[in-house]
Amino acid sequence: MTTSTTLTPDRNAHAQGRPPPRPARDPFFDNAKFLLVVLVVVGHNWAALVRDMDTIKAAYSVVYLFHMPAFILLCGLFSRGFTGTGPQIRALIARVLVPYLVFTVAYKGLYVVISGAEFTLKPAEPTYLLWFLMALFLWRLSAPVWRALRYPVAVAVVISLAAGLTEVTAQMAMPRVLMFLPWFVLGLQLRPEHFHRLRTRAVRRCAPVVLLTALAGAYVLAPRINATWFYMSANHHALGTGVFGYVLMRLLLFALSGALIVAFLALVPARRTTFTALGAVTMFPFLVHGLLVQTGKAYGVYEHLGRLGATAAVVLALFGFALTVVLSSTPVRRVLRPVVEPRFPKGLVPADSGTAPDAGARTDTARDADTARAGHGS
């Protein structure tokens, strides 16, 4: 396990006229991202069966309690170097905003084919799982603001709670942008070393107990669980709670999510594994799997699987893992790279901006785009 996210660049390279080498990736974070995107794919496959089976609802609830906060936390961590320079903004547009727009068209087109829906484009209203890219775009742009504040996490928590106590427009996924905000801001305050401290023997021993306890509790409470709380898209009126009850529940969810994030990350392998490399290309399974899930729902695939009972949860989990691997494969990436990882047009780069982006912008934006490549939609 390395002691930082990247290795120290060769400081003599610049003096010798050579560009500094790109910092080495920490396998821990790539492993975490791959496992999280697997949970995203599995969670979307489970979603259609949540209402019918308590077993699936319990597992689904535990996954949704922590996988989005975990992703957003990593987004914040990898946005620490974002200051809004030209190269950083251009990379953010190319790797986040452009795929958002391209796949908005793709999802709208799919809905026309499978359901006969009218083809209408409303870019300010994210479709399905694409809300996460819109949110990431806005969170990242706000990164310099949070570094200028004292007690930024506390301020973000207040904003998050206030968003659920007021009427916030659904445009640009604003409820989720604000309600999930504390996890991004917390990530901005952390360093890779904080994550490495989760590797202690005591934390690793406690982690399985925490996860199993959460699963058992979710199974017992499954008939009463309202999964809408996990999506962070509804205010207290829509959830049918008063102000005090809403605030109390949200604070409880913050605590439970934090405990599950720690438990999950403590169990993530720190060494290179057979799937480490796939953690660097998670945008491909993230964007594409939703098209397959929506098609499966339209043609009744999940209704047939539901007849298997609890076995369906296992079948869909294995399918989700396999689908993630396939969509991360080289042939798939080669075909989809122009729309998933487009390059910023050189003709739109100002002539006086130079040709080489600063190393921090390139590295941070690439990593954050990787993290953005796995999200969820409700």
PDB file of N, CA, C and O in Angstrom, residues 326 328-336:
ATOM      1  N   VAL A 326     -17.716  -6.919 -18.756  1.00  0.00           N
ATOM      2  CA  VAL A 326     -17.843  -6.892 -20.220  1.00  0.00           C
ATOM      3  C   VAL A 326     -17.836  -5.458 -20.744  1.00  0.00           C
ATOM      4  O   VAL A 326     -17.151  -5.141 -21.723  1.00  0.00           O
ATOM      5  N   SER A 328     -16.493  -2.989 -19.479  1.00  0.00           N
ATOM      6  CA  SER A 328     -15.185  -2.370 -19.234  1.00  0.00           C
ATOM      7  C   SER A 328     -14.112  -2.936 -20.149  1.00  0.00           C
ATOM      8  O   SER A 328     -12.953  -2.498 -20.095  1.00  0.00           O
ATOM      9  N   SER A 329     -14.467  -3.909 -20.967  1.00  0.00           N
ATOM     10  CA  SER A 329     -13.488  -4.608 -21.799  1.00  0.00           C
ATOM     11  C   SER A 329     -12.945  -3.702 -22.905  1.00  0.00           C
ATOM     12  O   SER A 329     -13.572  -2.716 -23.303  1.00  0.00           O
ATOM     13  N   THR A 330     -11.797  -4.068 -23.411  1.00  0.00           N
ATOM     14  CA  THR A 330     -11.123  -3.277 -24.444  1.00  0.00           C
ATOM     15  C   THR A 330     -11.955  -3.101 -25.702  1.00  0.00           C
ATOM     16  O   THR A 330     -12.042  -1.975 -26.232  1.00  0.00           O
ATOM     17  N   PRO A 331     -12.588  -4.155 -26.250  1.00  0.00           N
ATOM     18  CA  PRO A 331     -13.388  -3.959 -27.480  1.00  0.00           C
ATOM     19  C   PRO A 331     -14.525  -2.948 -27.289  1.00  0.00           C
ATOM     20  O   PRO A 331     -14.772  -2.117 -28.166  1.00  0.00           O
ATOM     21  N   VAL A 332     -15.211  -3.012 -26.142  1.00  0.00           N
ATOM     22  CA  VAL A 332     -16.306  -2.079 -25.879  1.00  0.00           C
ATOM     23  C   VAL A 332     -15.770  -0.655 -25.756  1.00  0.00           C
ATOM     24  O   VAL A 332     -16.331   0.288 -26.317  1.00  0.00           O
ATOM     25  N   ARG A 333     -14.662  -0.500 -25.048  1.00  0.00           N
ATOM     26  CA  ARG A 333     -14.088   0.829 -24.868  1.00  0.00           C
ATOM     27  C   ARG A 333     -13.626   1.409 -26.194  1.00  0.00           C
ATOM     28  O   ARG A 333     -13.759   2.615 -26.441  1.00  0.00           O
ATOM     29  N   ARG A 334     -13.090   0.555 -27.038  1.00  0.00           N
ATOM     30  CA  ARG A 334     -12.581   1.035 -28.326  1.00  0.00           C
ATOM     31  C   ARG A 334     -13.719   1.608 -29.166  1.00  0.00           C
ATOM     32  O   ARG A 334     -13.567   2.651 -29.823  1.00  0.00           O
ATOM     33  N   VAL A 335     -14.865   0.960 -29.128  1.00  0.00           N
ATOM     34  CA  VAL A 335     -16.008   1.427 -29.916  1.00  0.00           C
ATOM     35  C   VAL A 335     -16.624   2.695 -29.332  1.00  0.00           C
ATOM     36  O   VAL A 335     -16.985   3.621 -30.062  1.00  0.00           O
ATOM     37  N   LEU A 336     -16.726   2.757 -28.020  1.00  0.00           N
ATOM     38  CA  LEU A 336     -17.456   3.845 -27.369  1.00  0.00           C
ATOM     39  C   LEU A 336     -16.603   5.035 -26.945  1.00  0.00           C
ATOM     40  O   LEU A 336     -17.142   6.059 -26.536  1.00  0.00           O
TER      41      LEU A 336
END
